[in-house]
XYZ file of C-alpha atoms in Angstrom:
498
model
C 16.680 -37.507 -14.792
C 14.131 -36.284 -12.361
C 16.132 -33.195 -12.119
C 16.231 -32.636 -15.440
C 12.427 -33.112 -16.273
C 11.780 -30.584 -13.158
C 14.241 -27.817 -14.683
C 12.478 -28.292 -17.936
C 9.352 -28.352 -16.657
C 9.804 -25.042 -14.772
C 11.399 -23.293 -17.032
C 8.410 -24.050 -19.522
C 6.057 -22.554 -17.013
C 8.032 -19.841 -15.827
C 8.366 -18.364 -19.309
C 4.765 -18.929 -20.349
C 3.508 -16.900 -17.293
C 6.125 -13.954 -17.960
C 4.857 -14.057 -21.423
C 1.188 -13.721 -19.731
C 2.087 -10.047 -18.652
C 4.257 -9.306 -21.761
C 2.431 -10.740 -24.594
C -0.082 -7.513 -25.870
C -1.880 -9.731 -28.546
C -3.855 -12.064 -26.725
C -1.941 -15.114 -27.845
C -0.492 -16.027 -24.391
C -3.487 -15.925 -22.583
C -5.894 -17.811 -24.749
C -3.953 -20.861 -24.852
C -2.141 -21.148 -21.721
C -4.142 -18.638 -19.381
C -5.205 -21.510 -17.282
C -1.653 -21.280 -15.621
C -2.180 -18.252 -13.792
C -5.809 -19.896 -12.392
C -3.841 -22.637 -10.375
C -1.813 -20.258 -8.697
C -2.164 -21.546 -5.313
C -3.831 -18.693 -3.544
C -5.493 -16.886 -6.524
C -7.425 -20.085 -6.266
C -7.907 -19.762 -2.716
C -9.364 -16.410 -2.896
C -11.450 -17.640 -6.253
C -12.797 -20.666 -4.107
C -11.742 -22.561 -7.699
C -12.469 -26.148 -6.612
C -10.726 -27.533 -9.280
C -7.769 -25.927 -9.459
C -7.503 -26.209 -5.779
C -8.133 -30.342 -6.084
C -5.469 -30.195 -8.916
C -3.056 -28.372 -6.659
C -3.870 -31.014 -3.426
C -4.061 -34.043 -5.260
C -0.426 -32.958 -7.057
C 1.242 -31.960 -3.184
C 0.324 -35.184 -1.697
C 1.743 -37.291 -4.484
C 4.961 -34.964 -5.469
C 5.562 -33.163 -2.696
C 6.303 -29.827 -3.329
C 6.428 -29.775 -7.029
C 4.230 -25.966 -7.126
C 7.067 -24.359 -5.510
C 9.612 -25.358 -7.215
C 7.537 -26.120 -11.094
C 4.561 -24.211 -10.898
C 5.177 -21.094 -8.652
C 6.694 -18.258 -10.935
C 8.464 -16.646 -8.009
C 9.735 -19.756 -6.948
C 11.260 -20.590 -10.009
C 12.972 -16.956 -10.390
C 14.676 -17.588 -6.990
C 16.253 -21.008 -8.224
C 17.323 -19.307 -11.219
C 19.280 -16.697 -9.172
C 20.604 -19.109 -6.171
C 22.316 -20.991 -10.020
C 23.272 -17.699 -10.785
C 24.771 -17.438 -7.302
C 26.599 -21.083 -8.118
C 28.107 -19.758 -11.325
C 29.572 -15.951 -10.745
C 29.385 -15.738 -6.699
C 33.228 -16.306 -4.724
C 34.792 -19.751 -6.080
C 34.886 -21.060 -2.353
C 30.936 -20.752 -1.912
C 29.756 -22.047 -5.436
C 29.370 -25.466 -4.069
C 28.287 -27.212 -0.905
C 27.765 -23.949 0.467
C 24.503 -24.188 2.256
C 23.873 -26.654 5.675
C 20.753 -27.785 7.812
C 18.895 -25.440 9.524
C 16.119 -25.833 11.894
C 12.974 -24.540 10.734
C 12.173 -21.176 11.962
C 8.322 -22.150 12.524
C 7.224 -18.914 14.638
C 7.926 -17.097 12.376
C 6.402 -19.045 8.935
C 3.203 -19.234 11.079
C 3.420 -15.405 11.913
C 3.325 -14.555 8.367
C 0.540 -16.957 7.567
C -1.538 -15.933 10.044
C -1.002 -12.283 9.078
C -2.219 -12.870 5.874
C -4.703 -14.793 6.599
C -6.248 -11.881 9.054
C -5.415 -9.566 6.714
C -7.824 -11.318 3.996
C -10.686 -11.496 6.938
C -10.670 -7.885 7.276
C -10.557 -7.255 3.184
C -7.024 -5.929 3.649
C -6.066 -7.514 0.434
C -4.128 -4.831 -1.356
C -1.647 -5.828 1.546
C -1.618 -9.257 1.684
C -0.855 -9.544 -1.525
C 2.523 -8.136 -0.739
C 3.380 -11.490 0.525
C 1.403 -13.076 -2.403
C 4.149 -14.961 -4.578
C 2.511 -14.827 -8.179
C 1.578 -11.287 -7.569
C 4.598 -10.592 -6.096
C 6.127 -11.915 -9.602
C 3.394 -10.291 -11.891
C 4.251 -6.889 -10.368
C 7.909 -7.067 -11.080
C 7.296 -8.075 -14.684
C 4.108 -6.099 -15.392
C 5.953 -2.777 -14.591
C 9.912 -3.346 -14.854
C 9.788 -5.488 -17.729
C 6.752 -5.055 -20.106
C 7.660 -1.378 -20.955
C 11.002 -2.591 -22.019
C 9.336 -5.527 -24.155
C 7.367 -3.084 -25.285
C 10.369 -0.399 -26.074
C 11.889 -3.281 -28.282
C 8.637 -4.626 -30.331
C 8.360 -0.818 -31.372
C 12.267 -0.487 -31.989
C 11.392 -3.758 -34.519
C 8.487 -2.639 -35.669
C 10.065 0.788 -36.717
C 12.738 -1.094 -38.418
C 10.853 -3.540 -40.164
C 8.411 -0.840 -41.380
C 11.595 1.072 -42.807
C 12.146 -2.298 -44.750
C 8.218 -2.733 -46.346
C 7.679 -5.466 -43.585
C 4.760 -5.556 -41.323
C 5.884 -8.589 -39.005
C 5.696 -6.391 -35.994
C 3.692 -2.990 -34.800
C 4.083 -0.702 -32.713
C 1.659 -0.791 -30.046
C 1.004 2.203 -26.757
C 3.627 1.328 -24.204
C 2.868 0.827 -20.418
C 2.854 3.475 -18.701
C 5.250 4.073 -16.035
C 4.032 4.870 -12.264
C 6.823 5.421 -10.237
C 5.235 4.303 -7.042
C 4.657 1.130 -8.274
C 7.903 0.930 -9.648
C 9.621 1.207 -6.449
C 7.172 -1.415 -5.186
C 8.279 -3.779 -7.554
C 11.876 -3.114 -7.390
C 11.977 -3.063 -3.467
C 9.846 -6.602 -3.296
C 12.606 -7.999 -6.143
C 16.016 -6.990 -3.929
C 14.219 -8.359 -1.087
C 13.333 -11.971 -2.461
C 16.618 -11.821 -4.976
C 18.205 -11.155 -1.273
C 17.011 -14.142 -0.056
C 17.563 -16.205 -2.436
C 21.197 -15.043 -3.384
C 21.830 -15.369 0.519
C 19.751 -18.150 1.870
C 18.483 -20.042 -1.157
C 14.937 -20.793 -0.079
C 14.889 -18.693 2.474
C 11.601 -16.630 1.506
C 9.643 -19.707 0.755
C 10.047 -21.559 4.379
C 10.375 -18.063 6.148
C 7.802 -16.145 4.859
C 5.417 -17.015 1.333
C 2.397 -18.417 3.100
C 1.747 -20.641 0.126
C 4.797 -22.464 0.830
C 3.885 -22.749 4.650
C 0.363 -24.323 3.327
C 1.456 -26.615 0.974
C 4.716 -27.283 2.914
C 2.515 -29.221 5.581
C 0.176 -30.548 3.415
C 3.482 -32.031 1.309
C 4.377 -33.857 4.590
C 1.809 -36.739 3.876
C 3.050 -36.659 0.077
C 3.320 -39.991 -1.335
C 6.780 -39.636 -3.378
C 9.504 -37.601 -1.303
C 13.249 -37.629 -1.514
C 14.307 -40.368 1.141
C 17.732 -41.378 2.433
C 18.878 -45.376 2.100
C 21.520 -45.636 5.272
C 22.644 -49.032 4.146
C 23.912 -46.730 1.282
C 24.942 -43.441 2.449
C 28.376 -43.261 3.391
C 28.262 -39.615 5.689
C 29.780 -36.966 3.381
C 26.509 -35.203 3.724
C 26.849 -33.701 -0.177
C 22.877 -33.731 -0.215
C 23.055 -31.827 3.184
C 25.379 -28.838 1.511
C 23.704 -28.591 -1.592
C 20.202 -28.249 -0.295
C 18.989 -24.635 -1.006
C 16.213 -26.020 1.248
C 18.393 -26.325 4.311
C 16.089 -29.371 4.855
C 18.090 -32.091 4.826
C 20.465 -33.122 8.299
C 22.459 -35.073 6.980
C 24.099 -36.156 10.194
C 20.693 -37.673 11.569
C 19.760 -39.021 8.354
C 16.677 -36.674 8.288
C 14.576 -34.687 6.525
C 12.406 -31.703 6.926
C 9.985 -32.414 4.480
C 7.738 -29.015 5.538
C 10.952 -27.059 3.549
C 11.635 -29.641 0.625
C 10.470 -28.055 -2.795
C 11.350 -31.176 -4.361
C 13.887 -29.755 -6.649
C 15.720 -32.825 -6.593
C 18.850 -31.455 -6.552
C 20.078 -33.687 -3.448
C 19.307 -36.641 -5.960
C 22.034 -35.774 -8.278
C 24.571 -34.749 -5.431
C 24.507 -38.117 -4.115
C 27.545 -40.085 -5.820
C 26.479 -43.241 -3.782
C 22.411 -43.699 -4.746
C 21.452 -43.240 -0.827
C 18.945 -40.657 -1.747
C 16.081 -41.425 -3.761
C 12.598 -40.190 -4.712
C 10.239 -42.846 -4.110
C 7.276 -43.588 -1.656
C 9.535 -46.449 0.085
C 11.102 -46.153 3.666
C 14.344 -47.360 4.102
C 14.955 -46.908 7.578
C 13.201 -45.808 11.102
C 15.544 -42.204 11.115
C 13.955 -41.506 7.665
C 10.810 -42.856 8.333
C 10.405 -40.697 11.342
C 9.467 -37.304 9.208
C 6.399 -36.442 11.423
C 8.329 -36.030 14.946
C 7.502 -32.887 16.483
C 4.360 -31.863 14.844
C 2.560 -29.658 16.926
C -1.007 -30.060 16.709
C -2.038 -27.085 18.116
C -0.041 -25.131 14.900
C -2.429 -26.985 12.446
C -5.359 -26.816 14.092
C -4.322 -22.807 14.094
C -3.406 -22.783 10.615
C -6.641 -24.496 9.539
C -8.793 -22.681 11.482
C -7.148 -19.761 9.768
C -7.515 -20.948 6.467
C -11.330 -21.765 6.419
C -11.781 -18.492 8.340
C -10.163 -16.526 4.764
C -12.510 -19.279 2.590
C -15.371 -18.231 4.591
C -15.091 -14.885 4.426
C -14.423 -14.951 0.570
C -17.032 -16.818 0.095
C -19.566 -14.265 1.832
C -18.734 -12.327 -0.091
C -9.800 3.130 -31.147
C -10.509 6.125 -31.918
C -7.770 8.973 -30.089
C -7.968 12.226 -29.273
C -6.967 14.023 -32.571
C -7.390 17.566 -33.861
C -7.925 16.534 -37.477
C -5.086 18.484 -38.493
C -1.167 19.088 -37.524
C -1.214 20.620 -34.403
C 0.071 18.948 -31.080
C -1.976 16.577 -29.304
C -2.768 17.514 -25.686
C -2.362 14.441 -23.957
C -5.741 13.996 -21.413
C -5.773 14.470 -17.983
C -7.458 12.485 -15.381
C -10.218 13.618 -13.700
C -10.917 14.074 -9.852
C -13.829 11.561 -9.569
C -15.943 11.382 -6.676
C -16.450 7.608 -6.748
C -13.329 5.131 -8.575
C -14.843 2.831 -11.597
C -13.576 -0.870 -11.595
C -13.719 -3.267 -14.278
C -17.084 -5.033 -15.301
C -17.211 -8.357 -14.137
C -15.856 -7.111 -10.847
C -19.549 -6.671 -9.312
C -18.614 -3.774 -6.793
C -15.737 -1.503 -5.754
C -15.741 -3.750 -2.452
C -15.933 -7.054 -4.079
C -12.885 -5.955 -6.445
C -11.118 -4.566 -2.938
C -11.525 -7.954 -0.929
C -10.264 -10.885 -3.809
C -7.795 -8.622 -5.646
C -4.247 -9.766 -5.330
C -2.650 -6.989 -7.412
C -1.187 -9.022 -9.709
C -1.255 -7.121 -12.810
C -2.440 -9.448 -14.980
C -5.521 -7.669 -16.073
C -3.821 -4.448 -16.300
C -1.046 -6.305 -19.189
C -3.771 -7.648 -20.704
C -5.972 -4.870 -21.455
C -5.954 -4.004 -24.858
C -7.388 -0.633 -24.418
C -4.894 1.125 -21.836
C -7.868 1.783 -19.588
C -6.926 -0.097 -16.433
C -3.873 0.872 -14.371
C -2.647 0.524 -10.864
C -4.334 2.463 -7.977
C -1.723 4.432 -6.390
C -4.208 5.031 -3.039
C -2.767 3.556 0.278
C -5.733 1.375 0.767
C -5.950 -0.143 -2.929
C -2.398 0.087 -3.757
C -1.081 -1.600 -6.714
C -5.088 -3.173 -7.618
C -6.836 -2.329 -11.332
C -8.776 1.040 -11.388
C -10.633 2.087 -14.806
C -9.444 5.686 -16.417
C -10.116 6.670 -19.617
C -7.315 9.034 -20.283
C -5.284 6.479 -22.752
C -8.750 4.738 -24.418
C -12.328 3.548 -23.443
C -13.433 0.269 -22.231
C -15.070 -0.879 -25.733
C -18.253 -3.329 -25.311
C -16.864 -6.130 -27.218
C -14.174 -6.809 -24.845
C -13.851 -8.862 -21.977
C -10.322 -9.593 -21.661
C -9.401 -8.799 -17.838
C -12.572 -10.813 -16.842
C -10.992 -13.703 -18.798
C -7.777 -13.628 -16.911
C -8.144 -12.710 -13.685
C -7.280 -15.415 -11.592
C -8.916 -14.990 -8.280
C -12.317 -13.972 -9.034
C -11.911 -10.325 -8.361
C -13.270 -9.859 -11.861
C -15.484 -12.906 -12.353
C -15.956 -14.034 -15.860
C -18.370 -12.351 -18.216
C -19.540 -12.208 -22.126
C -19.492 -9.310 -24.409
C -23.586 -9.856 -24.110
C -23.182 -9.745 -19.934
C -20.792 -6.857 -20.682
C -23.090 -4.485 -22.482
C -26.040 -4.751 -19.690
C -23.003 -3.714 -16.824
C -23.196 -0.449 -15.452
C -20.175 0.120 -14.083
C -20.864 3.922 -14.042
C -22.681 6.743 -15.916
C -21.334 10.004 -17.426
C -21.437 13.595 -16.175
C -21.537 16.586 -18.358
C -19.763 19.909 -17.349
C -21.474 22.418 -19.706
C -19.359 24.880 -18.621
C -16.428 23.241 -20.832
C -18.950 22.004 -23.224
C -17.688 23.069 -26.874
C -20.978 22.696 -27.889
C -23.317 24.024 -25.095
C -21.319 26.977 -24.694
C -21.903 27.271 -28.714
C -18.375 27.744 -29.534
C -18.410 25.130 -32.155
C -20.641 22.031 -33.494
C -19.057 19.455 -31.319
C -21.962 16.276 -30.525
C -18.305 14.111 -30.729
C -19.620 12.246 -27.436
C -23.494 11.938 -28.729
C -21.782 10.201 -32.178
C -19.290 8.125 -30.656
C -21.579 6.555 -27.623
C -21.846 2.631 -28.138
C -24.825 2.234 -26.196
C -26.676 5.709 -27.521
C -27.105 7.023 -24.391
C -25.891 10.650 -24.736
C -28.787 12.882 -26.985
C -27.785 16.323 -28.034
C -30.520 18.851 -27.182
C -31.218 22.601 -27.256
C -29.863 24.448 -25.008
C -32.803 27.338 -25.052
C -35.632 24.964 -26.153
C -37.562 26.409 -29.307
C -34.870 28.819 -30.137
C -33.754 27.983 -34.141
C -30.265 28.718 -33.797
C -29.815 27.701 -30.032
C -26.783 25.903 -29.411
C -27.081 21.860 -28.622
C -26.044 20.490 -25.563
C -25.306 17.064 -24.532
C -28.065 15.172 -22.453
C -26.905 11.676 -20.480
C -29.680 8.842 -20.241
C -27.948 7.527 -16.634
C -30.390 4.122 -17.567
C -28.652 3.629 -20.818
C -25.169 4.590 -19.886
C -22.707 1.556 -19.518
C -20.205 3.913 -18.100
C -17.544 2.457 -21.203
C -15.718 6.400 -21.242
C -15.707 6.356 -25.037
C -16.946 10.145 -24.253
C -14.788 11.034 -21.850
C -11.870 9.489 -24.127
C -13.027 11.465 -27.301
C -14.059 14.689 -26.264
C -12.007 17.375 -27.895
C -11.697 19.339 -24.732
C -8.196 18.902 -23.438
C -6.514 18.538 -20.991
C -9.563 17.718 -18.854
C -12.562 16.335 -20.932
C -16.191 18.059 -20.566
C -18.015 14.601 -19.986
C -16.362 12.458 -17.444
C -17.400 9.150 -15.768
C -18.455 8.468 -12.454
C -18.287 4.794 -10.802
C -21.231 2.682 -9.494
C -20.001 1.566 -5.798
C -21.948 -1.400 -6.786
C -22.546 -2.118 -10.863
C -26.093 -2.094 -11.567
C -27.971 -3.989 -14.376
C -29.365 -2.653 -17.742
C-alpha cells in the first residue's frame, strides 16, 4: 500500500510540473504553480522559508519522500529504471541491482562545487547539476514544440469541422544549442538510471546529498525485523538505491529515496516502514558519520544562503505580400525581465529552468545562448513585446530571480529605454507617414516631431522620452522596417523606477 500511494502520488506531481512548461494558457500554473516553489534548491536560492520548513519538516518525518514524490527528475529516472524492468534482457529484469558502498568523495565533490559555484554567481553552471532545471530544460525545449506541433495539428482540424475547442498558438522556437544541452543532460541521467538506478541522485544531484543526510534523523524509515528476515536478501536486489546490505542487516539511509519498493519485495514482513527499531544492526544507521563532512557541507550551505541573501499586434504589411520575419538586434546592454531588479541579480539566482520562458505568453523571453548566461531568460522583441498588463514569469519563477510583481509595479519598471536609428526611420527619412511606434507606445513615451522645425511639410521624426519609457519593445516589435527594426531597446544593467 505504501508503494502504491507513493507511485500515485508521484506520478500526480510529475505530470502537473511537465504540464507547467507545456500548458500555454495559464491554467497549469495558476492552480498548481506552487509545485515548482518547493523545489528544493529553487527555494534555497529564493531563501523561501516556508517552502524550505515544508521541505525539512517532510525529510525528517518521511525520509526521502522529495526525491522520489516531489523531485520531477527523480521521478523520470524511476520511470525509466521500470522501463528497464519491463523491455531490458529477461535475466536482469529482476533482482538485478546489489549493495554498494556509498561513494561519499565524490557526492561531497559535487556539492561543494555547486555550492562554490553559487558563491561566485556562477549560476548558469550550477544549474547544470540542478535537478528541476535539469528536468524543465528537457521538457521546455524537446517536448513543448511537439505539444505545441499537435494542439495546432487539432486546432487545424477542428477548425476544418466549425469547432473552436483548440487554437493554434506561436510554437517555441527551436535553439539548437540548447537543444543539445537538453538532450546531452537526458542520455546522461537516462544513463544512469537505465544502468545504476539511482545512481545520479547519491553520486551527483546535490539536493539528494542535502536532504540525504538530513533524511538520516527521519522519523519513519524502512527498517529490517531480523526475528523475521530469513536471508534471501530480495530487498537487497531490488533496491535501485543500492542502500540496503542485506547480509549485515543494514541500511544506508543517506541513499534511501523511500520508494518503498524493498517493502513489497519482502515475502516474509521483515522490512517495514515505521519509526520502531527492531534490532541493534538496524538501529546502528549513524556508524561512520564523519563530522568533519557536515560541518563542511553546512558551512557550505550557509555560505550559498549568505551570499544569496546579499544580494498582439504583428508585424503585418496590411496587404498580401510576405512577412519578413524580424531580426534581432546587436544590443549593447541585454534586457531581463521586470521583476528581476538587475542583469546581475537575474545572473546570480537563475537556475535556467525554463519555466518563465514556457510561460510567457508573449514569445519575448528565450534562452541566452552566451557562455556565461547559458540557457537563463533574456528579453527580445523579435516574436512580440512585453505588454504592461502581464506579469506571468514574475509569478512563476521559483527562485526569486524574478521576484514577484503587479501589473501596477510593472508599469513604473524600467527595464530599458528605446533608441531611434533615423537613418532607417520610414518616417524621418520622409519616405512615408509611418508614427507606427508613437501610436502603438503603452506608456506614450515616443512623440513624433519635425524633423526641420518650422518647416510645413517637414517630415516627422520619432522623439523617445528615456523618463517615460518602460522599455516594453512594443516599438521595436511593430515597426514596419524589416528585417532589423528602426527603434530598438536597450537594457538598464540595473531597472530603474518611474
Amino acid at each position: 500500500m505504501y508503494k502504491i500511494i507513493r507511485v500515485v502520488l508521484a506520478i500526480v506531481c510529475v505530470l502537473a510540473i511537465t504540464l507547467l512548461f507545456l500548458d500555454f494558457t495559464g491554467t497549469a500554473s495558476s492552480l498548481w504553480g506552487w509545485l515548482a516553489k518547493i523545489q528544493l534548491i529553487p527555494a534555497l536560492l529564493s531563501l523561501n522559508v516556508v517552502a524550505l520548513a515544508i521541505l525539512v519538516v517532510l525529510t525528517l518525518v518521511f525520509g526521502r519522500v522529495y526525491c522520489s514524490v516531489i523531485c520531477p527528475l527523480g521521478v523520470m529516472q524511476d520511470g525509466i529504471n521500470w522501463l528497464r524492468g519491463k523491455i531490458g534482457p529477461r535475466k536482469e529484469r529482476k533482482n538485478r541491482f546489489a549493495f554498494k558502498k556509498a561513494v561519499t568523495w565524490l557526492r561531497v565533490a559535487f556539492l561543494g562545487l555547486f555550492a562554490v559555484l553559487v558563491i561566485l554567481g556562477l549560476m548558469s553552471v550550477a544549474a547544470l547539476i540542478e535537478p528541476y532545471s535539469e528536468y524543465g530544460r528537457i521538457v521546455s525545449v524537446c517536448l513543448a514544440p511537439v505539444y505545441d506541433g499537435v494542439n495546432n495539428l487539432l486546432a487545424h482540424e477542428a477548425e476544418s469541422r466549425g469547432s473552436f475547442a483548440f487554437y493554434e498558438v506561436e510554437p517555441h522556437a527551436v535553439f539548437v544549442p540548447a537543444m543539445v544541452l537538453a538532450g546531452i543532460t537526458f542520455v546522461i541521467v537516462a544513463a544512469f538510471a537505465w544502468l545504476d538506478g539511482r545512481g545520479y541522485c547519491n553520486k551527483v544531484c546535490p539536493a539528494g546529498t542535502i536532504l540525504g543526510y538530513l533524511s538520516k534523523l527521519s522519523l519513519l524509515k524502512p527498517r529490517i525485523d531480523t526475528s523475521l528476515c530469513n536471508g534471501c536478501r530480495k530487498c537487497e536486489r531490488n533496491c535501485k538505491a543500492s542502500c540496503i546490505d542485506g547480509k549485515n542487516h543494514a541500511i544506508d539511509y543517506s541513499r534511501c529515496v523511500a520508494c518503498m519498493d524493498c517493502l513489497g519485495n519482502c515475502s516474509t514482513g521483515a522490512m517495514k516502514y515505521t519509526w520502531r527499531r527492531f534490532s541493534p544492526e538496524a538501529a546502528d544507521d549513524t556508524k561512520g558519520v564523519d563530522a568533519n563532512r557536515r560541518t563542511f557541507i553546512a558551512t557550505g550551505l550557509i555560505a550559498a544562503g549568505a551570499m544569496v541573501a546579499k544580494a498582439e499586434d504583428k508585424v503585418t504589411d496590411g496587404g498580401l505580400a510576405p512577412i519578413i520575419n524580424k531580426d534581432k538586434p546587436k544590443r549593447q546592454s541585454k534586457i531581463v525581465p521586470p521583476g528581476a531588479v538587475s542583469v546581475a541579480n537575474l545572473e546570480r539566482h537563475c537556475t535556467s529552468c525554463q519555466l518563465c520562458i514556457s510561460e510567457c505568453p508573449n514569445g519575448v523571453l528565450r534562452p541566452s545562448m552566451n557562455l556565461s548566461t547559458f540557457m537563463q531568460p533574456e528579453v527580445s522583441y523579435e516574436r512580440g513585446y512585453c505588454r504592461p498588463e502581464c506579469t506571468r514569469c514574475s509569478e512563476v519563477c521559483p527562485a526569486g530571480a524574478i521576484i514577484k510583481i503587479d501589473s501596477a509595479e510593472k508599469t513604473a519598471i524600467q527595464v530599458g529605454h528605446a533608441v531611434v536609428d533615423y537613418d532607417a526611420c520610414l518616417s524621418a527619412s520622409g519616405k512615408s507617414l509611418c508614427g507606427k511606434c508613437s501610436r502603438k507606445c503603452p506608456a506614450e513615451a515616443i512623440e513624433m516631431v519635425a524633423v526641420n522645425a518650422g518647416a510645413e511639410d517637414s517630415p516627422l521624426m520619432p522623439v523617445v522620452n528615456e523618463g517615460r519609457c518602460i522599455g516594453c519593445g512594443a516599438c521595436e516589435n511593430l515597426c514596419p522596417v524589416s528585417p532589423l527594426s528602426a527603434i530598438h531597446v536597450e537594457g538598464h544593467q540595473v531597472h530603474r523606477k518611474i
